PDB file of C-alpha atoms in Angstrom:
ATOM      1  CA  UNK A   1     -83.712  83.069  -6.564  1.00  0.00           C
ATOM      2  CA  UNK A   2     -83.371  79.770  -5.545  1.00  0.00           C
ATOM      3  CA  UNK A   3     -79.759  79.802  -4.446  1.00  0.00           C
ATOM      4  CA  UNK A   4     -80.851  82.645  -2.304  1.00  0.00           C
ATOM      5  CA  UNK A   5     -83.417  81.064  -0.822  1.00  0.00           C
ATOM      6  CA  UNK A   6     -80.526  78.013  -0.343  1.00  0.00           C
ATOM      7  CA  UNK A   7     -78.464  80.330   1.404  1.00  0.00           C
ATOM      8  CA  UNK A   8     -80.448  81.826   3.535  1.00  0.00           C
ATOM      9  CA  UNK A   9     -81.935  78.754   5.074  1.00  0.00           C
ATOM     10  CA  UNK A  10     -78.118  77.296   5.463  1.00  0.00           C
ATOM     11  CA  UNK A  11     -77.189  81.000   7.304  1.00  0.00           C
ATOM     12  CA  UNK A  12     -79.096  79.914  10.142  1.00  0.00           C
ATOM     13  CA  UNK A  13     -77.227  79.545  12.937  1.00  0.00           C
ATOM     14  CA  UNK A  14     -77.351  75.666  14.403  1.00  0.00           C
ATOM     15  CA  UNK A  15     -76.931  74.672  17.721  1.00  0.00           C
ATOM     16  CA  UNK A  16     -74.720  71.409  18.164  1.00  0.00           C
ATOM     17  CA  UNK A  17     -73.808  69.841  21.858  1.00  0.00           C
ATOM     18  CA  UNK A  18     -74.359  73.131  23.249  1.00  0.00           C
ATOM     19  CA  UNK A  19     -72.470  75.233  20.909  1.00  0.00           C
ATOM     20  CA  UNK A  20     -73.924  77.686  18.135  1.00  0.00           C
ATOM     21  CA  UNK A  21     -72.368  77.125  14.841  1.00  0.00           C
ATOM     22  CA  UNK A  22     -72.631  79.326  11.625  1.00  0.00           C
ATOM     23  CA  UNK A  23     -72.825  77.494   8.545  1.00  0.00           C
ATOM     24  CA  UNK A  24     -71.985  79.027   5.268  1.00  0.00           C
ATOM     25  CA  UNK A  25     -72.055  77.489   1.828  1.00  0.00           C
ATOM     26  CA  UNK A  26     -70.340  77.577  -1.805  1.00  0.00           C
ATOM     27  CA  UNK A  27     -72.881  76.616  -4.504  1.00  0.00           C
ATOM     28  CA  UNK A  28     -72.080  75.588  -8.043  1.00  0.00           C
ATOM     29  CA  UNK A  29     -74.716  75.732 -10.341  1.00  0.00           C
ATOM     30  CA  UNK A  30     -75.028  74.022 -13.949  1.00  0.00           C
ATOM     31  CA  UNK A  31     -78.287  74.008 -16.233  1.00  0.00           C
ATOM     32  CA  UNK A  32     -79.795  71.529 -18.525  1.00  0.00           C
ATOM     33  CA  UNK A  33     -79.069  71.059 -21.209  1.00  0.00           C
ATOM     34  CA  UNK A  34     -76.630  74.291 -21.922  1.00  0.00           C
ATOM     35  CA  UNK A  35     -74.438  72.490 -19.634  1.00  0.00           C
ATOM     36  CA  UNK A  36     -75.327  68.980 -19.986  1.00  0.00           C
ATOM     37  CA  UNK A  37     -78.224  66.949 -20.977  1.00  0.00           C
ATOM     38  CA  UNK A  38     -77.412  63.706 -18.523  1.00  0.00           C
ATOM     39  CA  UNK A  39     -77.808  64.120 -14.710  1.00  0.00           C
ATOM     40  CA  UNK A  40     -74.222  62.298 -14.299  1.00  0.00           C
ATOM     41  CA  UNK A  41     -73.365  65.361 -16.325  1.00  0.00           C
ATOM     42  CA  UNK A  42     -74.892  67.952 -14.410  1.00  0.00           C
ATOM     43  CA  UNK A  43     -73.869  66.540 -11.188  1.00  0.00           C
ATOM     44  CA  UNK A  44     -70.178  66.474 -12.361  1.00  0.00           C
ATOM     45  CA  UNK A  45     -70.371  69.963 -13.843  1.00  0.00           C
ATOM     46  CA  UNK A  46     -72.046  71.728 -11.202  1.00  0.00           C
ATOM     47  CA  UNK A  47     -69.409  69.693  -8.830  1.00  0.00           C
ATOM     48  CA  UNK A  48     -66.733  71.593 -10.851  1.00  0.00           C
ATOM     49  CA  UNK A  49     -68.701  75.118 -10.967  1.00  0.00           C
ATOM     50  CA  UNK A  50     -69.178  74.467  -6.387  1.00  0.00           C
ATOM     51  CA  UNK A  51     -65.002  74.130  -6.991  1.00  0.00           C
ATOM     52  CA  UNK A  52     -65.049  77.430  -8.453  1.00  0.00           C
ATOM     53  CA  UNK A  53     -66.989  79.594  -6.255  1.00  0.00           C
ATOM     54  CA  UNK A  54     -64.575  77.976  -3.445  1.00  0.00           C
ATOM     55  CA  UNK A  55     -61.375  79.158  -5.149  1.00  0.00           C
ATOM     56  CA  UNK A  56     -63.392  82.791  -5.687  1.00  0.00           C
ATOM     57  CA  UNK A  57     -64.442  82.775  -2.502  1.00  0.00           C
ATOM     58  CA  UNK A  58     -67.796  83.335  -3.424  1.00  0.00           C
ATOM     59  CA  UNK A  59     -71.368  82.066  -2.750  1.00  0.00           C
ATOM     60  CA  UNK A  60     -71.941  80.454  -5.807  1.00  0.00           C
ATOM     61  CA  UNK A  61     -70.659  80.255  -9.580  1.00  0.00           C
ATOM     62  CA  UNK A  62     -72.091  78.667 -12.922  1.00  0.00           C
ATOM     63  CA  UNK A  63     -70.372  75.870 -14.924  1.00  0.00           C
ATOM     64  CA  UNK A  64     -67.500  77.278 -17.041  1.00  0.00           C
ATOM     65  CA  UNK A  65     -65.867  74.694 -19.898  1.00  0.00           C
ATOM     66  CA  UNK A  66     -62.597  76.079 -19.821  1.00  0.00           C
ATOM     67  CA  UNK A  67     -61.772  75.402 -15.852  1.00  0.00           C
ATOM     68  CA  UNK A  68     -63.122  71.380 -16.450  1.00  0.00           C
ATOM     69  CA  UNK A  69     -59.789  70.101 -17.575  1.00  0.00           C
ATOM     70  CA  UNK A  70     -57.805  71.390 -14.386  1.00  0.00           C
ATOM     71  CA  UNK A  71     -60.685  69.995 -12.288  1.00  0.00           C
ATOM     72  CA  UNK A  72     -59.888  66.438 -13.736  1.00  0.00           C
ATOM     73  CA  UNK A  73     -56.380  66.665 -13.424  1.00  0.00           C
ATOM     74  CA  UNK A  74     -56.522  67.556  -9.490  1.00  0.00           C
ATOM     75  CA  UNK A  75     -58.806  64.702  -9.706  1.00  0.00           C
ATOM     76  CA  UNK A  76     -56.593  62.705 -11.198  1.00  0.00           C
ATOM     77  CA  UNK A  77     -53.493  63.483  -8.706  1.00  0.00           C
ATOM     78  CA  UNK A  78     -56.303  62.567  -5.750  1.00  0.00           C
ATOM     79  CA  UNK A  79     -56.582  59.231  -7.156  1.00  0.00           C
ATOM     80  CA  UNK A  80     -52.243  59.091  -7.453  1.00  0.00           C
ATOM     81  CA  UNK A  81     -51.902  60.992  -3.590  1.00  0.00           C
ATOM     82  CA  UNK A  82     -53.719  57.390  -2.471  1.00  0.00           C
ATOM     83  CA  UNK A  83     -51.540  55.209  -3.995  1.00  0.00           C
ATOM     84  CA  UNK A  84     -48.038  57.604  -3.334  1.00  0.00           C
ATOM     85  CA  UNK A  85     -48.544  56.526   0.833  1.00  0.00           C
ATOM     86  CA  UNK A  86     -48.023  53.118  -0.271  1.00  0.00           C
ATOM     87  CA  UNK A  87     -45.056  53.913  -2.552  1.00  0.00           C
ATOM     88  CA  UNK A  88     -43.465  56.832   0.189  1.00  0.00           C
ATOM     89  CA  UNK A  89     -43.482  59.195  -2.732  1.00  0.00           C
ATOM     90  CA  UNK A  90     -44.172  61.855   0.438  1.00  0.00           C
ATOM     91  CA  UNK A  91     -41.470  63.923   1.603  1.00  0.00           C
ATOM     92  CA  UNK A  92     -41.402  65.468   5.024  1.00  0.00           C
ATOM     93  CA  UNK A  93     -38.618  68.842   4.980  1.00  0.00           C
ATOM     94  CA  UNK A  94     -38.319  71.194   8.126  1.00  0.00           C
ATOM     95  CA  UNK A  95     -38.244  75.032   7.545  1.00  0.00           C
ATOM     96  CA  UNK A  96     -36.428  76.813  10.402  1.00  0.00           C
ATOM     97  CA  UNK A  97     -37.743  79.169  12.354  1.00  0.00           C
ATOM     98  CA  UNK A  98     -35.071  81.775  12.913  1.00  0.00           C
ATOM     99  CA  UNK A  99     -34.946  84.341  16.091  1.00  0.00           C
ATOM    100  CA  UNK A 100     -33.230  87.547  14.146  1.00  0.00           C
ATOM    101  CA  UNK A 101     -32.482  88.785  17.121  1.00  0.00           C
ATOM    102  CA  UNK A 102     -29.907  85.801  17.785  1.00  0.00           C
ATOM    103  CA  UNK A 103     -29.755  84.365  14.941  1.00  0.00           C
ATOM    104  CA  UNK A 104     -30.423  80.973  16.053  1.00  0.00           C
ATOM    105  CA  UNK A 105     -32.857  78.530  15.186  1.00  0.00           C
ATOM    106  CA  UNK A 106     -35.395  78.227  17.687  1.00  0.00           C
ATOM    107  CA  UNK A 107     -37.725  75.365  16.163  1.00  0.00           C
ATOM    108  CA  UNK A 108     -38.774  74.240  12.910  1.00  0.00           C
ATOM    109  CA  UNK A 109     -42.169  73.262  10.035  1.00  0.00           C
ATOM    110  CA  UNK A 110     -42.709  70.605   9.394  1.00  0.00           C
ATOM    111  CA  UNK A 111     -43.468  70.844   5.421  1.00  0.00           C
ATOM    112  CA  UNK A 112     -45.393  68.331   3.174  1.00  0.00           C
ATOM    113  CA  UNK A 113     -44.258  67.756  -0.471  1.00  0.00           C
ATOM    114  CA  UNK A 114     -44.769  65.071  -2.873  1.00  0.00           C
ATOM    115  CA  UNK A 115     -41.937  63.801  -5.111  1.00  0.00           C
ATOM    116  CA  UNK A 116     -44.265  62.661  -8.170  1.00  0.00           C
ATOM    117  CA  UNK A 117     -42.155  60.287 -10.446  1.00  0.00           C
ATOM    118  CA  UNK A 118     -43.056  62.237 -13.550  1.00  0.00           C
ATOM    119  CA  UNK A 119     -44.359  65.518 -12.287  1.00  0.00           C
ATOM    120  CA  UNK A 120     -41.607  66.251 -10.132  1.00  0.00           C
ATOM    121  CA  UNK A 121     -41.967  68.105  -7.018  1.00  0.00           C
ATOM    122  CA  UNK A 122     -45.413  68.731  -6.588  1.00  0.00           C
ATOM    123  CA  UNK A 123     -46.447  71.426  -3.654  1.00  0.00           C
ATOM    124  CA  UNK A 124     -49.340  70.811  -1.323  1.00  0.00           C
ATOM    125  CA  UNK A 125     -51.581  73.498  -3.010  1.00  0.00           C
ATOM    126  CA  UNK A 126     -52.014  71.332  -5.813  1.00  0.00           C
ATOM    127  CA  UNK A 127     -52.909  68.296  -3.667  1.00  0.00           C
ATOM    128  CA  UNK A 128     -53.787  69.645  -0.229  1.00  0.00           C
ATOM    129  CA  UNK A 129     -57.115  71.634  -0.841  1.00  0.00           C
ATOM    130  CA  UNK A 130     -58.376  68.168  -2.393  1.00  0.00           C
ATOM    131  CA  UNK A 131     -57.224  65.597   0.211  1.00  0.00           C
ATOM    132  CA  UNK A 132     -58.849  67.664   2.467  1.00  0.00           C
ATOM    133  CA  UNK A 133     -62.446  67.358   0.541  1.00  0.00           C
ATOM    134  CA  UNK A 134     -62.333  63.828   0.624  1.00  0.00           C
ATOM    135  CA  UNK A 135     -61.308  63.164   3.914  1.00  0.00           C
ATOM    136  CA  UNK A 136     -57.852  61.775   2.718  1.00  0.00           C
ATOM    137  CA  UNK A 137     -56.189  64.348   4.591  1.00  0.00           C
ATOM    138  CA  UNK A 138     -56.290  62.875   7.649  1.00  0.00           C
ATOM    139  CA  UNK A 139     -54.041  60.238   6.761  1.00  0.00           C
ATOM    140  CA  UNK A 140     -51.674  62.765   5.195  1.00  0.00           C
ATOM    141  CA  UNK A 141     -51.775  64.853   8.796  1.00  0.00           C
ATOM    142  CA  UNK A 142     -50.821  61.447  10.591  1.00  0.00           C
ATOM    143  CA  UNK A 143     -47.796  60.776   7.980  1.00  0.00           C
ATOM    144  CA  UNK A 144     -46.168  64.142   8.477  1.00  0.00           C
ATOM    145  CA  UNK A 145     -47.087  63.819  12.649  1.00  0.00           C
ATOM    146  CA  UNK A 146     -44.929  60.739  12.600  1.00  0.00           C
ATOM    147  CA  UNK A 147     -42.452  62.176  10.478  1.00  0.00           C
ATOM    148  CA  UNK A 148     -42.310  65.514  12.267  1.00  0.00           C
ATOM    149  CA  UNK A 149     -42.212  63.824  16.074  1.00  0.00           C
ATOM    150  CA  UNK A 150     -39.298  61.053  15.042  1.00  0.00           C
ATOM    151  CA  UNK A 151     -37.027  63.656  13.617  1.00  0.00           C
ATOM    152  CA  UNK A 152     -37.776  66.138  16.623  1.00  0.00           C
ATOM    153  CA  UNK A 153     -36.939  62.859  19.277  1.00  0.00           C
ATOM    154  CA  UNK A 154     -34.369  61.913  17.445  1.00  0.00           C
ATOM    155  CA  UNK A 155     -32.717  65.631  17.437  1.00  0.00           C
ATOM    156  CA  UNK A 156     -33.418  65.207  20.895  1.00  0.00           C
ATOM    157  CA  UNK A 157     -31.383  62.445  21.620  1.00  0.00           C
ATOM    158  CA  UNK A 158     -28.482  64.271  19.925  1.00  0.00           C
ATOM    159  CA  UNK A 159     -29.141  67.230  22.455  1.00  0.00           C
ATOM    160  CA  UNK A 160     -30.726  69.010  20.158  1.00  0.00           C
ATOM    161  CA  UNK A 161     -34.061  70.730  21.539  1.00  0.00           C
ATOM    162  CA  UNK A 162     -36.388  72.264  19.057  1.00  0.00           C
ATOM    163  CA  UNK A 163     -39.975  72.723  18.723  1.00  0.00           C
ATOM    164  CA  UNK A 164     -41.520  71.206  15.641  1.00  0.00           C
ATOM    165  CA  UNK A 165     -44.831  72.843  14.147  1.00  0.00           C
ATOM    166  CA  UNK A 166     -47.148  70.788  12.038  1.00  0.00           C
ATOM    167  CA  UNK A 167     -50.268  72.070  10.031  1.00  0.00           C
ATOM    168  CA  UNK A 168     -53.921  70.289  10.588  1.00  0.00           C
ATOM    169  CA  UNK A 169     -56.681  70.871   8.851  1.00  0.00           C
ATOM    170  CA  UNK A 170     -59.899  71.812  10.047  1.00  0.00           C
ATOM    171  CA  UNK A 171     -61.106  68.104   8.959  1.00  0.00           C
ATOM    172  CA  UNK A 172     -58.041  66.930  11.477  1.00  0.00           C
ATOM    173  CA  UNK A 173     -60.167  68.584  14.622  1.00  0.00           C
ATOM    174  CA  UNK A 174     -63.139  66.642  13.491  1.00  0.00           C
ATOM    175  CA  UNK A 175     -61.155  63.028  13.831  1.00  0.00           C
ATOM    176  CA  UNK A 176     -62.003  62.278  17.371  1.00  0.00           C
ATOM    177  CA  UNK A 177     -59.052  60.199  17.415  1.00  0.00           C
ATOM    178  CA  UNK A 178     -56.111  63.394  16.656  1.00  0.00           C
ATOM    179  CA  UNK A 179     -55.469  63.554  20.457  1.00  0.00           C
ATOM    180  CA  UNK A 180     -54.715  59.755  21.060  1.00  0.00           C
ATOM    181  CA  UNK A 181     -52.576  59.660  17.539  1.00  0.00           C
ATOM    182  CA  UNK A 182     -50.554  63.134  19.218  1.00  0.00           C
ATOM    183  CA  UNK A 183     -50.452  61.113  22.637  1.00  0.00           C
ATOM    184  CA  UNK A 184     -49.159  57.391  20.876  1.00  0.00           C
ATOM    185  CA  UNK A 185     -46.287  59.478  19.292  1.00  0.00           C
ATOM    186  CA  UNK A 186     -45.223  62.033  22.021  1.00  0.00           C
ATOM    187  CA  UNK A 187     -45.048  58.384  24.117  1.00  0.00           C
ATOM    188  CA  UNK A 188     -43.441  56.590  21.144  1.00  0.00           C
ATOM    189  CA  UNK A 189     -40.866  59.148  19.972  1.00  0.00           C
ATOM    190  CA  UNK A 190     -40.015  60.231  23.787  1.00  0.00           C
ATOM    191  CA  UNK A 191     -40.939  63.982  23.044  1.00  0.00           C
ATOM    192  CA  UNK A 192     -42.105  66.473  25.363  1.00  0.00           C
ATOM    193  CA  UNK A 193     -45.196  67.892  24.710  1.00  0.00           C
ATOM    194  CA  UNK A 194     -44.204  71.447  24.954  1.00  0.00           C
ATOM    195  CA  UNK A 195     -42.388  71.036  21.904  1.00  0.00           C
ATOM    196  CA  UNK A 196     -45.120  70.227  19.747  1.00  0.00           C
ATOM    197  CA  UNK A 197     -46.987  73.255  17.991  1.00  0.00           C
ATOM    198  CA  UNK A 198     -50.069  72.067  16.149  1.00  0.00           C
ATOM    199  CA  UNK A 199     -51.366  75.100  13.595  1.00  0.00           C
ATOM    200  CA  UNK A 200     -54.651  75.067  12.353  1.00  0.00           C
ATOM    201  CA  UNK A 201     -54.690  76.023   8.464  1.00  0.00           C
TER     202      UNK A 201
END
């Protein structure tokens, strides 16, 4: 009842500068003491439980033991994405985007991946959905803009012309700064707008 009552109230539309936003919400729910008997506890457990009814797409979820361990290690590789910027452990590959009617590449992706010195390879839906929680993604986004825009101007200067396409996050539109950082490297790397494709994820 009182999640109900939580969601409800947070259904409300709210207005902000002008425009009507609606607001929806994933609640995780754990309860004292079956799942804890130390607020620090319940906090972190209902924390993990919120996780869940993300991933399930649904409203809300309770605290479930046996999902805890895989919620610390994406923790965990949070706290190693921060330090792998400093130690270029990111990777930046281009996917091409093929016209099948010519068979020529048209423009390319600009893909993400993290080359973990004892995982491996690790793909950006093991590190992406939490980077984005914290915030952290925004420095990822400004890595991979760099990245994308020197390869595409340097492509360019071979008299190569393709379009490059890089994934932001919804967190990216929120940084009030994305359109300078887009105009500083369009300037920087000598590439023509046009050629930029920015995809919301």
């Amino acid at each position: 009842e009182v999640v109900r009552k939580i969601l409800r109230a947070i259904e409300q539309p709210i207005e902000a500068e002008g425009q009507w936003l609606d607001v929806g919400a994933s609640i995780g729910i754990a309860r004292f003491p079956e799942h804890g008997d130390k607020p620090d506890t319940l906090i972190s457990r209902a924390d993990v439980a919120m996780y869940l009814a993300k991933a399930a797409n649904s409203e809300f979820a309770f605290y479930d033991a046996t999902h805890d361990g895989t919620q610390q290690e994406q923790l965990s590789l949070l706290g190693e994405l921060r330090r792998a910027m400093d130690r270029q452990e990111l990777r930046v590959y281009f996917q091409p985007k093929i016209d099948l009617r010519t068979g020529r590449t048209r423009g390319v992706e600009a893909l993400v991946r993290w080359m973990h010195p004892m995982r491996g390879l690790v793909p950006p839906i093991e590190f992406m959905p939490f980077a984005e929680r914290t915030g952290f993604v925004r420095t990822v986004t400004r890595f991979v803009l760099e990245m994308a825009l020197t390869r595409c101007g340097q492509w360019l200067a071979q008299g190569i012309r393709l379009s490059v396409s890089v994934n932001i996050s919804v967190r990216d539109l929120q940084n009030t700064d994305l359109p300078d950082i887009v105009a500083s490297l369009l300037a920087s790397c000598a590439v023509p707008p046009e050629l930029v494709c920015l995809e919301i994820t």
